[in-house]
Amino acid sequence: MNLQPLLQPKTMAIVGVSINNDRHPANVIYTKNNLRLPVTVYPVNPRGGSLHGQRLFQKIADIPDKVDLAVIAVRADYCPDVLLDCIRSGVSGGAVISGGFAESGRKDLQERLVAIAREASFPFIGPNCLGIYTPGLMDTFFIPSERMVHPSSGGVAIVSQSGGVLVDQMVKFANEGVGLSLALSIGNKAVINEMEILQYLIHDPDTKVIAFYIEGFGKNEGRDFVIAAHKSPKPVIVLKSGKSDSGRRAVSSHTASLGGDYKVFSEVLRQYGIIEAKNELELLSFSESLCCYSQSIGKNIGIITGSGGHGALAVDICSMQGLATPRFSSRLQEEIRKNLSPSIQGIASVANPIDLTGSVIDDDFMNSAEILSRSTEIDCIVVLLLPYSPGITLDLSARLSQIRQNEGKPMIAYIPHIEKYRMLIEGFELNRIPAAPSIEGAILMAEALRRYQP
Amino acid sequence: MMNQEITRILSSAEKTGWVLEPEAKRLLKIAGLPVPNFLWAKTLEQASAFAERIGYPVTAKIVSPKAIHKSDINGVVVGTKDYASLKETHKRFQNLEEFSGILIEEIVSGLEMIIGAKTDYQFGPVILLGIGGTGVEIYQDTVLRMAPLMEKDVVSMIRGLKAHQLIEGYRGHPPVDIKALTRLLLDFSGLVMEISDNIESIDLNPVMCSSDNCIVADARIILRKKESKN
């Protein structure tokens, strides 16, 4: 199935637009695309008429243009007929936003949609979904623009079974400055499921990292998914909900009892090199990090900090994650110390973490980072940048990112994310250094690179 | 193509819902998995003759379609040392529900491991490896992989156990025969792929692993209920 016209349409028909209810999902979708996005939209309502001076088309066949995507937001019972109309009119694909199918006991109605679509090889997303958000191009989410947070365009594609979770993740990604290539809510995934989307995203040049929120796979669908994800040249991250096997039935074998659904899910993912995010923080941190660096690292982390306490906390988190913070060789320690500014030369500790103290100046961070970048003793540098120290300037983050450009060793930053330090944050993020708002987030970013095994 | 005899064993167990241990052992043996020398004796005489032949002490186990958890009803006697104790065990077993004979086998020893399989709804056949014995659910030290296994999966499975040092040799105990364990897991994986449509789960527990070999000391094959086949 060719999903290109469906996910990157030039023309869209919005079916179900109401003449008198501007809050109707179809109206919200029509309005936001019509006013603000480059995709061309045509409103459809079988009764015809006009909306805010625009003609409402009675059927898709009346639209004087080839329609790439039909967004269907009509009552569930009408959906099969609309689908048939789409197929007759040569539409390339659909997004069935409407609910009222398998999720509410109408499996029969959903099966009718599937049968119609399969016979005509007509791909559609949903039903019971928010549909497709492609930054800067189109948006089928029935949430008014002013209520949405819009992530910039970037390299992460996020695919979710739940629309609510997806919107919430988009807020978090936007807050962290992580750009998206696509946000997709697949709802009941009647025809297009994780597997089809994965195949599409593997070939999508805008996508660097593929992230999924999954509640569960259909029968045997997990098997095909992990095999396909294993072959993906791009990192695949999965956040799974439903980890506790509540209401586990009485089982008569130890294997069935010890191999609960989630344990199988988690271990099979690892077997096939898919990165499991255990929670939302991991999903965000892994996505941001792997979007900057599609590379695998060993477990040795070198930490540079302006505060001894932050260094100690970072070491603890590394050790909980199974990452190492090896003590530097005496030769390396000597070299680091020799290059420190005179005021901290006697008080800094250089064993790992390198604690540059509150009297640090930019050049101490720069020199230490450069030396660690060239050392084989560590695989990744974590910089804990506390902008409170008076010797730190707003140029430091952009300068540090140059070291990464020159030396090639992955660098990750922790910096408090408050407006006052925006320029330092952007000095990292705009120069492709992932920057976390918490120490834990920064260590998780390093962990992502260690787990990624291309 | 499934071996015809394996098909026969599985279909004749359909009514019970699981394969009686002697039949499960025969199935494993056909599939090339190492099991102890055993006999399903229907009478005390048969049992005694076989015990004499392989030499006391032997292990005696209840065979009954009602005894899926044999230990719970005291249905396993390891170290039956002579005819007198065999006779006594036989007498006791006869009074257990739906007594269908006595399984006599040679005693095997080693590190108790569990090797299992189940047909997972989302991923199909998966294989489990762990520290076994009757305390298996207390230790909860197990790893799972999707079948079929490759040799590198087996390496990472062993390494993934908390108690991997017990397998690799710990405090003067010689290491387990890793080659034998690997072969057993790979052969088992092959068998599981073949019969996964018919089974719900399999426990090989314990598998006795020593420095010379790995032998399946007990096996439970639970069949998939017909109505849930598709």
XYZ file of C-alpha atoms in Angstrom:
684
model
C 0.000 0.000 0.000
C 1.265 3.445 -0.914
C 0.768 5.645 2.138
C 2.507 8.706 0.717
C -0.649 10.511 -0.541
C -2.409 9.656 2.690
C 0.276 10.997 5.026
C 1.545 13.845 2.849
C -1.560 14.885 0.901
C -1.765 17.902 -1.353
C -5.578 17.838 -1.373
C -8.023 16.775 1.312
C -11.772 16.312 1.412
C -13.316 16.774 4.855
C -16.483 14.711 4.971
C -19.133 15.604 7.531
C -18.680 19.366 7.748
C -21.759 20.860 9.417
C -23.542 23.959 8.147
C -24.484 25.236 11.567
C -22.121 23.680 14.126
C -18.627 25.117 14.012
C -17.565 22.886 16.874
C -18.238 19.730 14.892
C -14.946 17.808 14.523
C -15.165 18.033 10.736
C -15.573 21.815 10.943
C -12.586 22.166 13.282
C -10.456 20.101 10.917
C -11.681 21.962 7.859
C -11.158 25.395 9.372
C -7.643 24.883 10.718
C -6.379 23.445 7.440
C -8.239 25.953 5.307
C -6.968 28.999 7.182
C -3.495 28.024 8.227
C -1.983 25.127 6.342
C -0.755 24.677 2.763
C -2.863 21.593 1.984
C -5.925 22.333 -0.181
C -9.184 21.369 1.550
C -12.717 20.745 0.292
C -15.643 20.511 2.711
C -18.226 17.818 1.997
C -21.801 17.541 3.231
C -24.458 15.461 1.422
C -26.959 18.276 1.859
C -24.721 20.775 0.106
C -25.095 24.498 0.803
C -22.310 26.749 1.933
C -20.147 27.392 4.969
C -18.718 30.862 5.629
C -19.152 31.630 1.956
C -17.435 28.410 0.779
C -19.336 25.854 -1.254
C -20.055 22.542 0.499
C -19.674 19.650 -1.926
C -22.481 17.086 -1.812
C -20.227 14.221 -2.685
C -16.543 13.699 -3.292
C -17.108 13.137 -6.992
C -18.196 16.775 -7.268
C -14.789 18.047 -6.169
C -12.997 19.433 -9.242
C -9.616 18.116 -8.098
C -7.932 14.779 -7.496
C -8.383 14.112 -3.769
C -5.409 12.536 -1.964
C -6.978 12.091 1.450
C -10.559 11.948 2.650
C -10.970 12.794 6.328
C -14.189 11.120 7.426
C -15.970 12.476 10.488
C -19.564 11.333 10.050
C -21.713 9.015 12.178
C -20.310 5.492 12.284
C -23.316 4.053 10.402
C -22.665 6.326 7.423
C -18.971 5.505 7.175
C -19.254 2.459 4.866
C -21.150 4.523 2.253
C -18.645 7.363 2.486
C -15.821 4.869 2.033
C -17.511 3.504 -1.097
C -17.912 7.058 -2.408
C -14.169 7.646 -1.813
C -13.253 4.516 -3.719
C -15.571 5.338 -6.631
C -14.139 8.851 -6.815
C -10.523 7.698 -6.935
C -9.439 9.084 -3.554
C -6.001 7.720 -2.551
C -6.664 7.074 1.140
C -8.775 7.875 4.168
C -8.693 8.783 7.822
C -11.804 7.636 9.661
C -11.986 9.906 12.689
C -15.430 8.697 13.765
C -15.806 6.416 16.778
C -18.548 3.855 17.351
C -16.852 0.742 16.005
C -15.023 -2.178 17.674
C -14.222 -0.009 20.706
C -17.916 0.290 21.533
C -19.158 -3.145 20.552
C -19.722 -2.546 16.815
C -17.136 -5.004 15.565
C -19.500 -5.838 12.688
C -19.483 -2.275 11.421
C -15.688 -2.143 11.602
C -15.460 -5.428 9.701
C -17.642 -3.954 6.967
C -15.256 -1.021 6.598
C -12.311 -3.405 6.442
C -13.986 -5.596 3.826
C -14.787 -2.580 1.622
C -11.259 -1.188 1.971
C -9.474 -4.483 1.376
C -11.433 -5.272 -1.747
C -10.442 -1.954 -3.292
C -6.917 -1.859 -1.747
C -7.968 1.428 -0.201
C -5.777 2.342 2.800
C -7.347 4.132 5.747
C -6.242 5.186 9.219
C -8.525 4.510 12.192
C -11.404 4.340 12.857
C -11.731 6.042 16.247
C -8.617 8.181 15.931
C -7.288 11.712 15.667
C -5.549 10.892 12.425
C -2.546 12.648 10.988
C -0.431 15.647 11.959
C 2.372 16.561 9.603
C 4.036 19.756 10.885
C 3.734 22.639 8.476
C 1.599 20.651 6.020
C -1.679 19.328 7.408
C -3.487 18.360 10.576
C -6.585 16.187 11.003
C -6.798 16.496 14.806
C -10.204 17.844 15.776
C -8.634 20.139 18.356
C -8.870 23.856 17.603
C -5.425 25.262 16.752
C -5.468 27.658 19.689
C -5.807 24.697 22.071
C -2.911 22.776 20.583
C 0.799 22.944 21.126
C 2.564 22.617 17.805
C 5.927 20.880 17.771
C 8.257 22.140 15.087
C 9.134 19.906 12.187
C 12.008 17.573 12.885
C 13.191 13.997 12.783
C 10.954 12.069 15.198
C 7.854 10.231 13.991
C 5.473 9.263 16.761
C 2.701 6.736 16.235
C 0.115 6.106 18.913
C -2.829 3.859 19.511
C -4.246 6.522 21.828
C -5.014 10.001 20.559
C -4.911 11.481 24.053
C -1.460 10.126 24.789
C -0.272 11.391 21.418
C -1.437 14.965 22.003
C 0.149 14.963 25.445
C 3.433 13.674 24.031
C 3.350 16.395 21.399
C 3.143 18.993 24.176
C 6.172 17.457 25.856
C 8.136 17.159 22.624
C 7.335 20.779 21.784
C 8.454 21.906 25.259
C 11.758 20.126 24.794
C 12.261 21.513 21.329
C 12.135 18.066 19.766
C 10.784 18.333 16.241
C 8.425 15.839 14.604
C 8.236 14.487 11.069
C 4.809 12.968 11.743
C 2.391 12.419 14.609
C -0.101 9.693 13.885
C -3.044 8.433 15.904
C -4.057 5.030 14.529
C -7.004 4.299 16.856
C -8.567 0.902 16.204
C -5.962 0.250 13.462
C -8.474 -1.708 11.413
C -6.451 -1.641 8.175
C -3.285 0.359 8.773
C -1.447 -0.868 11.840
C 1.996 -0.326 13.358
C 3.581 -2.636 10.804
C 2.398 -0.675 7.728
C 3.419 2.622 9.294
C 6.816 1.243 10.247
C 7.477 0.183 6.642
C 6.501 3.642 5.443
C 8.622 5.481 8.018
C 11.699 3.377 7.330
C 11.656 4.890 3.839
C 10.529 8.381 4.814
C 13.526 10.701 4.339
C 12.281 13.185 6.974
C 12.136 10.585 9.754
C 15.235 9.709 11.756
C 13.684 8.075 14.827
C 10.482 6.021 14.925
C 8.579 6.053 18.241
C 5.466 4.052 19.099
C 2.959 4.084 21.927
C 1.412 0.611 21.897
C -1.342 -0.841 24.068
C -1.189 -4.248 22.455
C -0.731 -6.073 19.180
C -3.289 -8.216 17.424
C -2.796 -11.967 17.160
C 0.771 -12.727 16.045
C 1.186 -9.120 14.852
C 3.922 -8.536 17.416
C 6.032 -11.194 15.698
C 5.942 -9.488 12.299
C 6.496 -6.099 13.888
C 9.679 -7.010 15.772
C 11.154 -8.764 12.751
C 10.518 -5.682 10.595
C 11.773 -3.284 13.281
C 14.929 -5.364 13.644
C 15.717 -4.689 9.988
C 15.024 -0.955 10.332
C 18.093 1.189 9.688
C 16.531 3.794 12.019
C 16.120 3.456 15.792
C 12.703 2.148 16.842
C 11.435 3.069 20.330
C 8.337 1.555 21.945
C 6.394 2.670 25.012
C 3.965 -0.030 26.118
C 1.058 0.448 28.477
C -0.679 -2.354 30.361
C 2.455 -3.666 32.035
C 0.728 -5.168 35.034
C -0.951 -8.451 34.191
C -4.072 -7.767 36.185
C -6.712 -10.425 36.256
C -4.206 -13.011 35.160
C -6.072 -16.248 34.692
C -5.166 -19.296 36.687
C -2.518 -21.136 34.745
C -1.386 -24.689 35.143
C 2.129 -24.290 33.765
C 5.068 -22.414 35.210
C 6.019 -21.086 31.794
C 2.600 -19.498 31.289
C 2.715 -18.049 34.776
C 6.305 -16.750 34.533
C 5.919 -15.547 30.952
C 3.189 -12.973 31.467
C 2.147 -10.815 28.510
C 4.302 -7.851 29.439
C 7.406 -9.871 30.294
C 7.228 -11.544 26.886
C 6.668 -8.181 25.196
C 9.596 -6.530 26.928
C 12.090 -9.355 26.421
C 11.167 -9.971 22.784
C 11.625 -6.264 22.075
C 15.116 -6.438 23.543
C 15.896 -9.642 21.626
C 15.186 -7.765 18.382
C 17.084 -4.598 19.285
C 14.007 -2.426 19.733
C 14.433 0.164 22.458
C 11.733 -0.040 25.089
C 10.888 3.190 26.889
C 9.514 2.313 30.306
C 7.730 5.650 30.757
C 7.082 9.002 29.093
C 10.358 10.530 30.292
C 12.290 7.707 28.665
C 10.282 8.041 25.440
C 11.098 11.743 25.218
C 14.750 11.410 26.281
C 15.454 8.447 23.987
C 13.765 10.166 21.035
C 15.659 13.425 21.493
C 18.998 11.713 21.927
C 18.683 9.243 19.057
C 17.470 12.018 16.779
C 20.798 13.808 17.345
C 22.986 10.705 17.320
C 22.070 7.541 15.436
C 25.047 5.798 16.888
C 25.769 3.157 19.444
C 28.151 3.710 22.352
C 29.828 1.658 25.073
C 28.868 2.092 28.690
C 31.604 4.461 29.921
C 30.371 7.968 30.681
C 32.557 10.973 31.502
C 30.853 13.688 33.528
C 31.826 17.368 33.626
C 30.029 19.489 36.212
C 30.161 22.837 37.949
C 28.705 21.330 41.118
C 29.973 18.336 43.081
C 26.456 17.408 44.193
C 25.138 17.277 40.622
C 28.108 15.098 39.694
C 27.338 12.666 42.528
C 23.648 12.472 41.567
C 24.603 11.807 37.956
C 26.963 8.998 38.997
C 24.168 7.397 41.049
C 21.747 7.482 38.127
C 24.400 6.067 35.775
C 24.981 3.185 38.131
C 21.240 2.464 38.418
C 21.039 2.376 34.622
C 24.014 0.035 34.331
C 26.239 2.769 32.886
C 29.785 3.156 34.222
C 31.637 6.283 35.313
C 35.183 4.909 35.442
C 37.854 6.740 37.380
C 40.182 8.396 34.846
C 43.769 7.180 34.522
C 46.315 9.340 36.308
C 47.718 10.468 32.971
C 44.330 11.703 31.841
C 43.694 13.374 35.210
C 47.044 15.187 35.001
C 46.291 16.420 31.503
C 42.869 17.745 32.569
C 44.263 19.493 35.657
C 47.161 21.041 33.764
C 44.702 22.804 31.457
C 42.451 24.276 34.150
C 42.495 27.971 34.981
C 44.796 28.821 37.915
C 41.972 29.749 40.278
C 40.473 26.232 40.247
C 43.581 24.176 39.508
C 44.075 23.437 43.187
C 40.426 22.816 44.130
C 38.826 21.039 41.154
C 38.546 17.267 41.234
C 39.361 15.542 37.963
C 38.818 11.831 38.567
C 35.271 11.503 37.012
C 33.131 13.402 37.542
C 35.285 16.386 36.726
C 34.032 18.893 39.299
C 35.060 22.340 38.125
C 33.485 24.061 41.177
C 31.511 27.291 41.283
C 34.587 29.290 40.299
C 34.617 27.696 36.846
C 34.975 29.762 33.672
C 33.966 28.776 30.116
C 37.464 27.709 29.119
C 37.590 25.109 31.896
C 34.492 23.411 30.448
C 35.922 23.757 26.940
C 39.354 22.344 27.730
C 37.997 19.460 29.820
C 35.424 18.541 27.154
C 38.055 18.633 24.439
C 40.412 16.359 26.353
C 37.627 13.867 27.156
C 36.514 13.910 23.521
C 39.938 12.642 22.517
C 40.236 10.048 25.288
C 39.428 6.395 24.698
C 38.574 5.965 28.380
C 34.981 7.114 27.878
C 32.316 6.748 25.177
C 30.116 9.766 25.855
C 30.381 13.107 27.661
C 27.637 14.384 29.931
C 27.965 18.085 30.698
C 26.056 19.324 33.748
C 25.869 23.032 33.046
C 24.807 25.130 36.018
C 24.489 28.665 34.686
C 24.518 30.090 38.223
C 28.301 30.290 38.329
C 29.381 33.882 37.630
C 32.230 32.776 35.344
C 29.871 31.112 32.827
C 28.808 33.102 29.763
C 25.867 32.607 27.428
C 28.206 31.506 24.650
C 29.360 28.356 26.390
C 26.782 25.889 25.039
C 27.270 26.848 21.391
C 31.045 26.667 21.873
C 30.797 23.230 23.502
C 28.755 21.969 20.560
C 31.679 22.860 18.279
C 33.793 20.322 20.143
C 31.243 17.642 19.331
C 31.308 18.738 15.661
C 35.083 18.591 15.560
C 35.811 15.489 17.630
C 32.771 13.313 16.948
C 32.234 11.988 20.456
C 28.591 12.196 21.598
C 27.940 14.983 24.084
C 24.782 15.367 26.160
C 23.853 18.286 28.386
C 21.820 18.933 31.474
C 20.715 22.528 31.853
C 17.787 23.922 33.873
C 15.039 24.711 31.351
C 13.875 28.147 32.380
C 13.402 31.166 30.140
C 16.376 32.997 31.628
C 18.734 30.400 30.168
C 16.989 30.064 26.793
C 20.088 31.140 24.846
C 22.234 28.501 26.519
C 19.569 25.842 25.861
C 19.337 26.800 22.213
C 23.112 26.913 21.976
C 22.944 23.188 22.544
C 19.714 22.204 20.832
C 20.104 24.228 17.647
C 23.558 22.751 17.272
C 22.311 19.183 17.665
C 23.430 18.553 21.227
C 20.542 16.986 23.163
C 19.872 19.014 26.309
C 17.725 17.675 29.143
C 15.943 19.671 31.847
C 16.892 17.087 34.485
C 20.002 15.101 35.345
C 18.004 11.906 34.989
C 16.876 12.939 31.525
C 20.484 13.552 30.481
C 21.624 10.137 31.699
C 18.671 8.493 29.934
C 19.848 10.174 26.737
C 23.212 8.460 27.147
C 21.456 5.201 27.986
C 19.520 5.438 24.700
C 22.771 5.432 22.721
C 24.092 2.457 24.675
C 20.902 0.481 24.057
C 20.806 1.278 20.371
C 22.505 -1.551 18.496
C 22.218 -0.894 14.768
C 5.850 -32.100 8.382
C 5.259 -33.225 11.896
C 6.518 -36.661 12.811
C 3.562 -39.062 12.685
C 4.230 -40.561 16.078
C 4.394 -37.079 17.631
C 1.055 -36.265 16.000
C -0.375 -39.468 17.435
C 0.854 -38.700 20.949
C -0.621 -35.208 20.830
C -3.992 -36.257 19.444
C -4.429 -39.102 21.914
C -3.890 -36.615 24.756
C -6.611 -34.271 23.511
C -9.249 -35.548 25.896
C -7.103 -35.008 28.978
C -5.888 -31.617 27.751
C -2.253 -32.428 28.566
C 0.232 -35.157 27.761
C 0.983 -37.690 30.517
C 4.625 -37.595 31.547
C 5.726 -40.953 30.024
C 4.144 -39.971 26.710
C 5.686 -36.496 26.914
C 9.092 -38.095 27.471
C 8.559 -40.400 24.508
C 7.669 -37.384 22.379
C 10.803 -35.536 23.475
C 12.914 -38.588 22.796
C 11.548 -38.843 19.247
C 12.444 -35.167 18.792
C 16.010 -35.957 19.862
C 15.933 -34.409 23.328
C 17.783 -36.229 26.130
C 15.501 -37.906 28.681
C 16.397 -40.444 31.384
C 16.017 -44.144 30.721
C 12.355 -44.748 31.664
C 9.446 -47.172 31.586
C 5.733 -46.607 32.016
C 4.933 -49.690 34.115
C 1.306 -50.767 34.383
C 2.021 -53.412 37.040
C 4.325 -53.745 40.019
C 6.080 -56.649 38.281
C 6.909 -54.580 35.215
C 8.139 -51.777 37.440
C 10.318 -54.059 39.510
C 11.814 -55.805 36.467
C 12.772 -52.480 34.909
C 14.210 -51.154 38.195
C 16.330 -54.293 38.490
C 17.560 -53.835 34.941
C 18.634 -50.189 35.280
C 19.700 -50.751 38.895
C 18.387 -49.282 42.155
C 18.003 -46.589 43.367
C 15.400 -45.340 40.871
C 12.834 -42.580 40.676
C 9.153 -43.601 40.848
C 6.383 -41.259 39.763
C 2.612 -41.460 39.680
C 0.971 -41.564 36.251
C -2.580 -40.216 36.327
C -4.568 -37.804 34.180
C -5.559 -36.123 37.458
C -1.999 -35.602 38.658
C -0.765 -32.604 36.708
C 1.195 -31.313 39.706
C 2.668 -34.567 41.000
C 4.678 -33.084 43.872
C 1.539 -31.594 45.403
C 0.141 -35.083 46.021
C 3.475 -36.632 46.965
C 3.554 -38.395 43.624
C 7.325 -38.345 43.085
C 9.688 -40.595 45.029
C 13.327 -40.002 44.216
C 15.773 -42.656 45.480
C 13.526 -45.717 45.703
C 16.250 -48.036 46.933
C 14.829 -51.574 46.725
C 11.872 -53.778 45.881
C 10.276 -53.311 49.299
C 10.088 -49.545 49.031
C 8.994 -49.777 45.391
C 6.152 -52.026 46.449
C 5.116 -49.625 49.171
C 5.175 -46.649 46.790
C 3.166 -48.615 44.223
C 0.573 -49.428 46.852
C 0.240 -45.796 47.864
C 0.000 -44.591 44.252
C -2.743 -47.125 43.496
C -5.018 -45.290 45.890
C -4.529 -41.950 44.155
C -7.215 -40.683 41.773
C -7.283 -42.325 38.310
C -4.079 -44.265 38.876
C -2.777 -45.231 35.454
C 0.560 -46.783 36.256
C 3.938 -45.935 37.641
C 6.825 -44.278 35.837
C 10.207 -45.771 36.708
C 13.348 -43.962 35.616
C 17.006 -43.618 36.385
C 18.002 -40.880 38.798
C 19.589 -37.839 37.203
C 21.190 -35.009 39.091
C 22.634 -31.590 38.469
C 21.618 -27.946 38.573
C 17.834 -27.773 38.298
C 16.810 -25.594 35.380
C 13.495 -24.948 33.655
C 13.061 -24.779 29.905
C 9.609 -23.870 28.751
C 7.532 -22.730 25.838
C 4.220 -21.053 25.355
C 2.226 -19.778 22.428
C 1.898 -16.069 23.036
C -1.073 -14.244 21.551
C 0.996 -11.333 20.209
C 4.298 -13.029 19.382
C 3.496 -16.723 18.771
C 5.853 -19.359 20.171
C 8.283 -18.123 22.830
C 10.917 -20.041 24.800
C 11.725 -19.635 28.475
C 14.919 -20.523 30.325
C 15.364 -20.201 34.069
C 16.420 -21.593 37.385
C 14.018 -24.483 37.875
C 12.842 -27.028 40.401
C 9.812 -26.764 42.632
C 10.874 -23.254 43.716
C 10.786 -21.879 40.170
C 8.058 -19.358 40.925
C 9.848 -18.239 44.073
C 13.166 -17.483 42.343
C 11.467 -15.855 39.339
C 14.819 -15.978 37.571
C 13.826 -16.505 33.954
C 14.425 -15.094 30.489
C 12.217 -15.315 27.407
C 12.910 -15.202 23.692
C 10.788 -15.481 20.615
C 11.253 -18.798 18.822
C 12.943 -20.031 16.742
C 16.109 -19.497 18.756
C 19.472 -18.863 17.219
C 22.712 -19.754 18.920
C 23.356 -16.122 19.858
C 19.960 -16.005 21.571
C 20.999 -18.915 23.776
C 24.214 -17.124 24.778
C 22.291 -13.991 25.742
C 19.627 -16.038 27.554
C 22.187 -17.668 29.818
C 23.893 -14.341 30.419
C 20.517 -12.756 31.173
C 19.840 -14.949 34.209
C 20.616 -13.469 37.609
C 22.090 -16.825 38.592
C 24.199 -17.208 35.442
C 27.259 -17.828 37.596
C 25.711 -21.091 38.805
C 25.705 -22.235 35.193
C 29.144 -20.930 34.382
C 30.719 -22.567 37.476
C 30.696 -21.093 40.953
C 32.825 -21.701 44.060
C 34.379 -24.992 43.085
C 31.285 -26.319 41.290
C 32.181 -27.229 37.736
C 30.334 -25.330 34.997
C 27.283 -26.815 33.324
C 27.872 -28.439 29.935
C 26.970 -25.300 27.973
C 27.212 -27.115 24.641
C 24.650 -29.663 25.783
C 22.400 -26.927 27.173
C 22.665 -24.987 23.908
C 21.872 -28.055 21.808
C 18.923 -28.882 24.058
C 17.500 -25.357 23.742
C 17.942 -25.271 19.967
C 16.386 -28.730 19.498
C 13.548 -27.786 21.817
C 12.993 -24.569 19.857
C 12.781 -26.616 16.670
C 10.221 -28.955 18.220
C 8.170 -26.031 19.530
C 8.022 -24.408 16.094
C 6.696 -27.679 14.740
C 3.972 -28.266 17.306
C 3.121 -24.700 18.337
C -0.347 -24.887 16.766
C -1.221 -27.727 19.108
C 0.217 -26.522 22.373
C -0.612 -23.900 24.929
C 2.555 -24.360 26.966
C 5.344 -26.774 27.823
C 7.353 -27.033 31.026
C 10.546 -29.080 31.049
C 11.163 -28.805 34.769
C 13.528 -29.729 36.101
C 16.129 -30.107 33.402
C 19.131 -31.541 35.243
C 22.289 -29.830 34.068
C 25.687 -31.171 35.073
C 29.164 -30.833 33.681
C 28.520 -33.864 31.414
C 25.008 -33.360 30.097
C 21.569 -31.815 30.376
C 18.665 -34.214 30.815
C 14.939 -33.486 30.906
C 13.834 -35.026 34.217
C 10.182 -33.980 33.980
C 7.968 -32.685 31.214
C 4.470 -31.273 31.045
C 2.860 -30.496 27.710
C -0.423 -28.619 27.901
C -2.498 -28.698 24.744
C -4.279 -25.762 23.265
C -8.034 -25.974 23.649
C -9.651 -26.762 20.323
C -12.061 -23.816 20.266
C -9.280 -21.279 20.791
C -7.191 -22.624 17.921
C -7.889 -19.763 15.571
